[in-house]
PDB file of C-alpha atoms in Angstrom:
ATOM      1  CA  MET A   1     103.226 221.008 113.658  1.00  0.00           C
ATOM      2  CA  SER A   2     103.255 217.412 112.431  1.00  0.00           C
ATOM      3  CA  ALA A   3     100.491 214.992 113.405  1.00  0.00           C
ATOM      4  CA  THR A   4     102.760 212.012 112.760  1.00  0.00           C
ATOM      5  CA  HIS A   5     103.325 209.623 115.643  1.00  0.00           C
ATOM      6  CA  SER A   6     103.587 205.866 115.960  1.00  0.00           C
ATOM      7  CA  ARG A   7     101.618 203.032 117.489  1.00  0.00           C
ATOM      8  CA  PHE A   8     104.774 201.996 119.300  1.00  0.00           C
ATOM      9  CA  GLU A   9     104.757 205.281 121.217  1.00  0.00           C
ATOM     10  CA  HIS A  10     101.060 204.830 121.910  1.00  0.00           C
ATOM     11  CA  SER A  11     101.517 201.244 123.106  1.00  0.00           C
ATOM     12  CA  VAL A  12     104.292 202.275 125.496  1.00  0.00           C
ATOM     13  CA  GLY A  13     101.971 204.992 126.772  1.00  0.00           C
ATOM     14  CA  VAL A  14      99.141 202.515 127.329  1.00  0.00           C
ATOM     15  CA  ALA A  15     101.433 200.212 129.305  1.00  0.00           C
ATOM     16  CA  HIS A  16     102.634 203.157 131.396  1.00  0.00           C
ATOM     17  CA  LEU A  17      99.128 204.421 132.179  1.00  0.00           C
ATOM     18  CA  ALA A  18      98.018 200.889 133.052  1.00  0.00           C
ATOM     19  CA  GLU A  19     100.857 200.608 135.549  1.00  0.00           C
ATOM     20  CA  LEU A  20     100.001 203.998 137.069  1.00  0.00           C
ATOM     21  CA  MET A  21      96.349 203.028 137.420  1.00  0.00           C
ATOM     22  CA  LEU A  22      96.993 199.673 139.068  1.00  0.00           C
ATOM     23  CA  THR A  23      99.775 200.983 141.311  1.00  0.00           C
ATOM     24  CA  GLN A  24      97.535 203.654 142.812  1.00  0.00           C
ATOM     25  CA  LEU A  25      94.695 201.140 143.165  1.00  0.00           C
ATOM     26  CA  ARG A  26      96.960 198.769 145.061  1.00  0.00           C
ATOM     27  CA  LEU A  27      97.985 201.651 147.340  1.00  0.00           C
ATOM     28  CA  HIS A  28      94.453 202.828 148.121  1.00  0.00           C
ATOM     29  CA  GLN A  29      92.638 199.467 148.008  1.00  0.00           C
ATOM     30  CA  PRO A  30      95.070 196.769 149.171  1.00  0.00           C
ATOM     31  CA  TRP A  31      92.187 194.361 149.737  1.00  0.00           C
ATOM     32  CA  LEU A  32      91.895 194.010 145.941  1.00  0.00           C
ATOM     33  CA  ASP A  33      95.078 191.898 146.136  1.00  0.00           C
ATOM     34  CA  ILE A  34      96.610 193.326 142.953  1.00  0.00           C
ATOM     35  CA  THR A  35      99.900 191.473 142.502  1.00  0.00           C
ATOM     36  CA  ASP A  36     103.079 192.254 140.584  1.00  0.00           C
ATOM     37  CA  ARG A  37     102.090 189.487 138.153  1.00  0.00           C
ATOM     38  CA  ASP A  38      98.734 191.163 137.570  1.00  0.00           C
ATOM     39  CA  ILE A  39     100.433 194.457 136.781  1.00  0.00           C
ATOM     40  CA  LEU A  40     103.006 192.826 134.488  1.00  0.00           C
ATOM     41  CA  CYS A  41     100.289 190.998 132.544  1.00  0.00           C
ATOM     42  CA  VAL A  42      98.255 194.165 132.053  1.00  0.00           C
ATOM     43  CA  LYS A  43     101.374 196.054 130.926  1.00  0.00           C
ATOM     44  CA  VAL A  44     102.218 193.329 128.393  1.00  0.00           C
ATOM     45  CA  ALA A  45      98.651 193.490 127.088  1.00  0.00           C
ATOM     46  CA  GLY A  46      98.997 197.256 126.751  1.00  0.00           C
ATOM     47  CA  LEU A  47     102.234 196.861 124.802  1.00  0.00           C
ATOM     48  CA  CYS A  48     100.779 194.192 122.491  1.00  0.00           C
ATOM     49  CA  HIS A  49      97.166 195.308 122.078  1.00  0.00           C
ATOM     50  CA  ASP A  50      97.791 197.017 118.714  1.00  0.00           C
ATOM     51  CA  LEU A  51     100.214 194.524 117.137  1.00  0.00           C
ATOM     52  CA  GLY A  52      97.482 193.366 114.773  1.00  0.00           C
ATOM     53  CA  HIS A  53      96.898 196.650 112.965  1.00  0.00           C
ATOM     54  CA  GLY A  54      97.493 196.232 109.241  1.00  0.00           C
ATOM     55  CA  PRO A  55      98.964 198.750 106.780  1.00  0.00           C
ATOM     56  CA  PHE A  56      97.418 202.220 107.125  1.00  0.00           C
ATOM     57  CA  SER A  57      95.864 201.259 110.444  1.00  0.00           C
ATOM     58  CA  HIS A  58      92.048 201.426 110.531  1.00  0.00           C
ATOM     59  CA  VAL A  59      91.917 201.827 106.755  1.00  0.00           C
ATOM     60  CA  TYR A  60      93.014 198.192 106.572  1.00  0.00           C
ATOM     61  CA  ASP A  61      90.415 196.674 108.896  1.00  0.00           C
ATOM     62  CA  GLY A  62      87.755 199.152 107.796  1.00  0.00           C
ATOM     63  CA  ILE A  63      87.091 200.293 104.248  1.00  0.00           C
ATOM     64  CA  PHE A  64      89.852 198.093 102.749  1.00  0.00           C
ATOM     65  CA  MET A  65      88.299 194.879 104.119  1.00  0.00           C
ATOM     66  CA  GLN A  66      84.855 196.118 103.125  1.00  0.00           C
ATOM     67  CA  GLN A  67      85.927 196.776  99.535  1.00  0.00           C
ATOM     68  CA  LEU A  68      87.592 193.368  99.259  1.00  0.00           C
ATOM     69  CA  HIS A  69      84.395 191.695 100.438  1.00  0.00           C
ATOM     70  CA  GLU A  70      82.171 193.693  98.064  1.00  0.00           C
ATOM     71  CA  ARG A  71      84.412 192.741  95.131  1.00  0.00           C
ATOM     72  CA  GLY A  72      84.623 189.097  96.138  1.00  0.00           C
ATOM     73  CA  LEU A  73      88.360 189.330  96.694  1.00  0.00           C
ATOM     74  CA  ASP A  74      88.450 188.345 100.348  1.00  0.00           C
ATOM     75  CA  TYR A  75      88.970 184.946 101.949  1.00  0.00           C
ATOM     76  CA  PRO A  76      86.512 183.316 104.372  1.00  0.00           C
ATOM     77  CA  ALA A  77      89.084 183.605 107.174  1.00  0.00           C
ATOM     78  CA  MET A  78      89.112 187.387 106.720  1.00  0.00           C
ATOM     79  CA  ARG A  79      85.405 187.825 107.400  1.00  0.00           C
ATOM     80  CA  GLY A  80      84.749 189.127 110.867  1.00  0.00           C
ATOM     81  CA  TRP A  81      88.473 189.658 111.404  1.00  0.00           C
ATOM     82  CA  THR A  82      89.448 192.387 113.870  1.00  0.00           C
ATOM     83  CA  HIS A  83      92.767 193.977 114.702  1.00  0.00           C
ATOM     84  CA  GLU A  84      92.359 192.624 118.246  1.00  0.00           C
ATOM     85  CA  GLN A  85      92.318 189.096 116.836  1.00  0.00           C
ATOM     86  CA  GLY A  86      95.294 190.059 114.697  1.00  0.00           C
ATOM     87  CA  SER A  87      97.121 191.232 117.816  1.00  0.00           C
ATOM     88  CA  LEU A  88      96.418 187.885 119.453  1.00  0.00           C
ATOM     89  CA  ASP A  89      97.723 186.024 116.391  1.00  0.00           C
ATOM     90  CA  MET A  90     100.873 188.163 116.331  1.00  0.00           C
ATOM     91  CA  LEU A  91     101.495 187.602 120.043  1.00  0.00           C
ATOM     92  CA  ASN A  92     101.119 183.842 119.636  1.00  0.00           C
ATOM     93  CA  ALA A  93     103.476 183.879 116.644  1.00  0.00           C
ATOM     94  CA  LEU A  94     106.086 185.885 118.564  1.00  0.00           C
ATOM     95  CA  LEU A  95     106.004 183.443 121.463  1.00  0.00           C
ATOM     96  CA  VAL A  96     106.646 180.542 119.082  1.00  0.00           C
ATOM     97  CA  GLU A  97     109.103 182.237 116.702  1.00  0.00           C
ATOM     98  CA  TYR A  98     111.362 183.551 119.447  1.00  0.00           C
ATOM     99  CA  ARG A  99     110.782 180.628 121.812  1.00  0.00           C
ATOM    100  CA  ILE A 100     109.810 182.939 124.636  1.00  0.00           C
ATOM    101  CA  ASP A 101     109.602 181.141 127.963  1.00  0.00           C
ATOM    102  CA  VAL A 102     107.219 183.210 130.080  1.00  0.00           C
ATOM    103  CA  THR A 103     108.286 181.375 133.231  1.00  0.00           C
ATOM    104  CA  ALA A 104     111.609 183.204 132.951  1.00  0.00           C
ATOM    105  CA  TYR A 105     109.640 186.371 133.693  1.00  0.00           C
ATOM    106  CA  GLY A 106     107.727 184.918 136.610  1.00  0.00           C
ATOM    107  CA  LEU A 107     104.589 184.149 134.583  1.00  0.00           C
ATOM    108  CA  GLU A 108     102.613 180.947 134.079  1.00  0.00           C
ATOM    109  CA  ALA A 109     100.370 179.531 131.350  1.00  0.00           C
ATOM    110  CA  ILE A 110      97.287 181.002 133.047  1.00  0.00           C
ATOM    111  CA  ASP A 111      98.905 184.432 132.788  1.00  0.00           C
ATOM    112  CA  LEU A 112      99.186 184.059 129.009  1.00  0.00           C
ATOM    113  CA  ASP A 113      95.475 183.275 128.896  1.00  0.00           C
ATOM    114  CA  PHE A 114      94.885 186.415 130.947  1.00  0.00           C
ATOM    115  CA  ILE A 115      96.952 188.567 128.574  1.00  0.00           C
ATOM    116  CA  ARG A 116      95.078 187.189 125.560  1.00  0.00           C
ATOM    117  CA  GLU A 117      91.737 187.965 127.212  1.00  0.00           C
ATOM    118  CA  LEU A 118      92.889 191.484 128.064  1.00  0.00           C
ATOM    119  CA  ILE A 119      93.783 192.139 124.423  1.00  0.00           C
ATOM    120  CA  LEU A 120      90.516 190.762 123.065  1.00  0.00           C
ATOM    121  CA  GLY A 121      88.309 192.374 125.690  1.00  0.00           C
ATOM    122  CA  HIS A 122      86.323 189.156 126.000  1.00  0.00           C
ATOM    123  CA  PRO A 123      86.994 185.463 126.698  1.00  0.00           C
ATOM    124  CA  VAL A 124      89.088 183.676 124.090  1.00  0.00           C
ATOM    125  CA  GLY A 125      86.640 181.890 121.782  1.00  0.00           C
ATOM    126  CA  LYS A 126      82.988 182.699 121.301  1.00  0.00           C
ATOM    127  CA  HIS A 127      81.603 185.368 123.619  1.00  0.00           C
ATOM    128  CA  SER A 128      78.951 183.072 125.039  1.00  0.00           C
ATOM    129  CA  ALA A 129      81.148 179.992 125.171  1.00  0.00           C
ATOM    130  CA  LYS A 130      82.803 180.598 128.510  1.00  0.00           C
ATOM    131  CA  LEU A 131      83.756 183.108 131.166  1.00  0.00           C
ATOM    132  CA  PHE A 132      87.093 184.796 131.744  1.00  0.00           C
ATOM    133  CA  THR A 133      89.635 182.290 133.015  1.00  0.00           C
ATOM    134  CA  GLY A 134      92.799 184.337 133.530  1.00  0.00           C
ATOM    135  CA  ARG A 135      91.649 186.357 136.542  1.00  0.00           C
ATOM    136  CA  PRO A 136      88.033 185.318 137.246  1.00  0.00           C
ATOM    137  CA  THR A 137      88.084 186.835 140.754  1.00  0.00           C
ATOM    138  CA  LYS A 138      89.401 190.206 139.536  1.00  0.00           C
ATOM    139  CA  PRO A 139      87.006 191.238 136.747  1.00  0.00           C
ATOM    140  CA  PHE A 140      87.956 194.908 137.068  1.00  0.00           C
ATOM    141  CA  LEU A 141      91.380 194.137 135.575  1.00  0.00           C
ATOM    142  CA  TYR A 142      89.684 193.424 132.246  1.00  0.00           C
ATOM    143  CA  GLU A 143      88.503 197.048 132.126  1.00  0.00           C
ATOM    144  CA  VAL A 144      91.985 198.591 132.203  1.00  0.00           C
ATOM    145  CA  VAL A 145      93.214 198.161 128.591  1.00  0.00           C
ATOM    146  CA  ASN A 146      90.093 197.254 126.600  1.00  0.00           C
ATOM    147  CA  ASN A 147      86.969 198.229 128.524  1.00  0.00           C
ATOM    148  CA  ALA A 148      84.029 196.634 126.736  1.00  0.00           C
ATOM    149  CA  LYS A 149      81.737 197.757 129.555  1.00  0.00           C
ATOM    150  CA  THR A 150      82.058 201.555 129.449  1.00  0.00           C
ATOM    151  CA  GLY A 151      84.626 202.292 126.748  1.00  0.00           C
ATOM    152  CA  LEU A 152      86.756 204.264 129.210  1.00  0.00           C
ATOM    153  CA  ASP A 153      90.185 202.654 129.427  1.00  0.00           C
ATOM    154  CA  VAL A 154      93.865 203.592 129.327  1.00  0.00           C
ATOM    155  CA  ASP A 155      94.039 202.831 125.600  1.00  0.00           C
ATOM    156  CA  LYS A 156      91.609 205.647 124.847  1.00  0.00           C
ATOM    157  CA  LEU A 157      93.018 207.971 127.492  1.00  0.00           C
ATOM    158  CA  ASP A 158      96.433 207.700 125.861  1.00  0.00           C
ATOM    159  CA  TYR A 159      95.438 208.141 122.238  1.00  0.00           C
ATOM    160  CA  PHE A 160      92.979 210.957 122.967  1.00  0.00           C
ATOM    161  CA  MET A 161      95.707 212.944 124.722  1.00  0.00           C
ATOM    162  CA  ARG A 162      98.394 211.934 122.221  1.00  0.00           C
ATOM    163  CA  ASP A 163      96.304 212.744 119.143  1.00  0.00           C
ATOM    164  CA  ALA A 164      95.216 216.066 120.628  1.00  0.00           C
ATOM    165  CA  GLN A 165      98.812 217.036 121.396  1.00  0.00           C
ATOM    166  CA  TYR A 166     100.169 216.110 117.965  1.00  0.00           C
ATOM    167  CA  THR A 167      97.333 217.692 115.971  1.00  0.00           C
ATOM    168  CA  GLY A 168      96.845 220.824 118.055  1.00  0.00           C
ATOM    169  CA  ALA A 169      93.270 219.837 118.845  1.00  0.00           C
ATOM    170  CA  LYS A 170      91.687 220.668 122.188  1.00  0.00           C
ATOM    171  CA  ALA A 171      91.718 218.037 124.946  1.00  0.00           C
ATOM    172  CA  SER A 172      89.652 218.949 127.973  1.00  0.00           C
ATOM    173  CA  CYS A 173      90.034 215.880 130.206  1.00  0.00           C
ATOM    174  CA  ASP A 174      92.707 215.456 132.884  1.00  0.00           C
ATOM    175  CA  THR A 175      94.162 211.971 132.421  1.00  0.00           C
ATOM    176  CA  HIS A 176      96.260 211.865 135.567  1.00  0.00           C
ATOM    177  CA  LEU A 177      93.401 213.139 137.725  1.00  0.00           C
ATOM    178  CA  LEU A 178      91.199 210.375 136.337  1.00  0.00           C
ATOM    179  CA  LEU A 179      93.855 207.755 137.033  1.00  0.00           C
ATOM    180  CA  SER A 180      94.479 208.928 140.590  1.00  0.00           C
ATOM    181  CA  THR A 181      90.794 209.012 141.583  1.00  0.00           C
ATOM    182  CA  MET A 182      89.627 205.761 139.994  1.00  0.00           C
ATOM    183  CA  ARG A 183      88.450 203.129 142.463  1.00  0.00           C
ATOM    184  CA  VAL A 184      86.953 199.626 142.315  1.00  0.00           C
ATOM    185  CA  LEU A 185      83.568 198.886 143.884  1.00  0.00           C
ATOM    186  CA  PRO A 186      80.807 196.285 143.380  1.00  0.00           C
ATOM    187  CA  ASP A 187      78.419 197.123 140.556  1.00  0.00           C
ATOM    188  CA  ALA A 188      75.126 198.245 142.095  1.00  0.00           C
ATOM    189  CA  THR A 189      73.167 195.869 139.855  1.00  0.00           C
ATOM    190  CA  THR A 190      75.368 192.801 139.431  1.00  0.00           C
ATOM    191  CA  GLY A 191      77.697 193.017 142.415  1.00  0.00           C
ATOM    192  CA  VAL A 192      80.685 192.476 140.103  1.00  0.00           C
ATOM    193  CA  LEU A 193      83.807 194.466 141.011  1.00  0.00           C
ATOM    194  CA  THR A 194      84.129 197.263 138.482  1.00  0.00           C
ATOM    195  CA  MET A 195      86.043 200.486 137.823  1.00  0.00           C
ATOM    196  CA  CYS A 196      84.307 203.660 138.970  1.00  0.00           C
ATOM    197  CA  TRP A 197      84.873 207.275 139.980  1.00  0.00           C
ATOM    198  CA  PRO A 198      83.491 209.437 142.801  1.00  0.00           C
ATOM    199  CA  GLU A 199      80.516 211.625 141.953  1.00  0.00           C
ATOM    200  CA  LYS A 200      82.671 214.754 142.037  1.00  0.00           C
ATOM    201  CA  MET A 201      84.568 213.351 139.028  1.00  0.00           C
ATOM    202  CA  ALA A 202      81.473 213.057 136.838  1.00  0.00           C
ATOM    203  CA  GLU A 203      82.384 216.170 134.863  1.00  0.00           C
ATOM    204  CA  GLN A 204      85.921 214.897 134.219  1.00  0.00           C
ATOM    205  CA  VAL A 205      84.576 211.551 133.016  1.00  0.00           C
ATOM    206  CA  MET A 206      82.193 213.326 130.650  1.00  0.00           C
ATOM    207  CA  LYS A 207      85.101 215.415 129.365  1.00  0.00           C
ATOM    208  CA  VAL A 208      86.765 212.205 128.141  1.00  0.00           C
ATOM    209  CA  PHE A 209      83.867 211.558 125.801  1.00  0.00           C
ATOM    210  CA  ARG A 210      83.697 215.241 124.898  1.00  0.00           C
ATOM    211  CA  THR A 211      87.355 215.036 123.868  1.00  0.00           C
ATOM    212  CA  ARG A 212      86.526 211.993 121.741  1.00  0.00           C
ATOM    213  CA  TYR A 213      83.716 213.915 120.039  1.00  0.00           C
ATOM    214  CA  ASP A 214      85.941 216.948 119.421  1.00  0.00           C
ATOM    215  CA  LEU A 215      88.691 214.770 117.917  1.00  0.00           C
ATOM    216  CA  HIS A 216      86.213 213.106 115.575  1.00  0.00           C
ATOM    217  CA  GLN A 217      84.959 216.494 114.438  1.00  0.00           C
ATOM    218  CA  ALA A 218      88.371 218.115 114.027  1.00  0.00           C
ATOM    219  CA  VAL A 219      90.651 215.206 113.097  1.00  0.00           C
ATOM    220  CA  TYR A 220      89.280 211.687 112.638  1.00  0.00           C
ATOM    221  CA  GLN A 221      86.548 212.717 110.166  1.00  0.00           C
ATOM    222  CA  HIS A 222      88.408 215.587 108.518  1.00  0.00           C
ATOM    223  CA  LYS A 223      87.805 215.938 104.769  1.00  0.00           C
ATOM    224  CA  VAL A 224      91.474 215.152 104.067  1.00  0.00           C
ATOM    225  CA  ARG A 225      90.710 211.566 105.086  1.00  0.00           C
ATOM    226  CA  LYS A 226      88.874 211.141 101.778  1.00  0.00           C
ATOM    227  CA  ASN A 227      92.313 210.370 100.391  1.00  0.00           C
ATOM    228  CA  GLU A 228      91.920 206.998 102.083  1.00  0.00           C
ATOM    229  CA  TYR A 229      89.186 206.085  99.613  1.00  0.00           C
ATOM    230  CA  CYS A 230      91.502 206.871  96.699  1.00  0.00           C
ATOM    231  CA  LEU A 231      94.222 204.766  98.295  1.00  0.00           C
ATOM    232  CA  VAL A 232      91.895 201.797  98.748  1.00  0.00           C
ATOM    233  CA  ASP A 233      90.644 202.081  95.163  1.00  0.00           C
ATOM    234  CA  VAL A 234      94.236 201.816  93.922  1.00  0.00           C
ATOM    235  CA  CYS A 235      95.010 198.843  96.179  1.00  0.00           C
ATOM    236  CA  VAL A 236      91.978 196.744  95.228  1.00  0.00           C
ATOM    237  CA  ARG A 237      91.578 197.820  91.608  1.00  0.00           C
ATOM    238  CA  ASP A 238      90.627 194.848  89.435  1.00  0.00           C
TER     239      ASP A 238
END
C-alpha cells in the first residue's frame, strides 16, 4: 500500500464535504438563509485553502522556516508567515494573472472578501483590527473550512479519513454521519450562531479527535519522518 496522495485530491474532497454540509443544513434549517452564493464561496475556499503550501508541505512552513531564521538566512517578510497567508497570496495572484472576473460566476467583491476570510480563518488584517465582513450575519459559515473555534471542520474530516485510508491506519469516526447530523444553534454563552451536534453524537465527535491522536502516533510522528531533518540540513547548508 502506498501512502502517496496529493493536496489536489484533498482540496477537492474538502470542497465536496463543504457542499454536503451546507446542503443538508439548508434542507433542515431553511431559516439560516444559506444561498447558492454562500455554498459556492465556501467550496472555492475549500479548493484554494492549501494553495500556499510550499515544497514538502509542512516541512517548508515548519522546520525549514525555523532553520532559516536560526541561521539568519530568512527575510523579514517571511517571519510569521503561514501557509494560509500563502494561499491568500496565491489566490490574489491567480485572479490578477488570469484576469478572472468573479461576476461571470455570479459573485461580487464582497464574496471575494468572504472567501479570503474563510481561507485565513480570521478577518483579513490583524485579528483585533476588525470583524468579519464577508458574511457578518452568518458566522457559522466561517467554521466550515477552517474552524478556529473548535478545530472540527471539513478540512480535518477529509484529511483524517484520507490519510487513514492511504496509510492503513485506523479511523474510528463516521464523517458522513457527522455531516448529516450537524446543526446551527446560538452559542449558549455568546448567542452567536455556531456549528453543533446533538448530545447523542458526543461519542462520534470525540472519535474525530481520537482519530487525530491515532494518526499522530502511527503516521505523523513516525520515526521515518526524521528524514525531514536531513533534507532541511541539505537545503539550508551554509
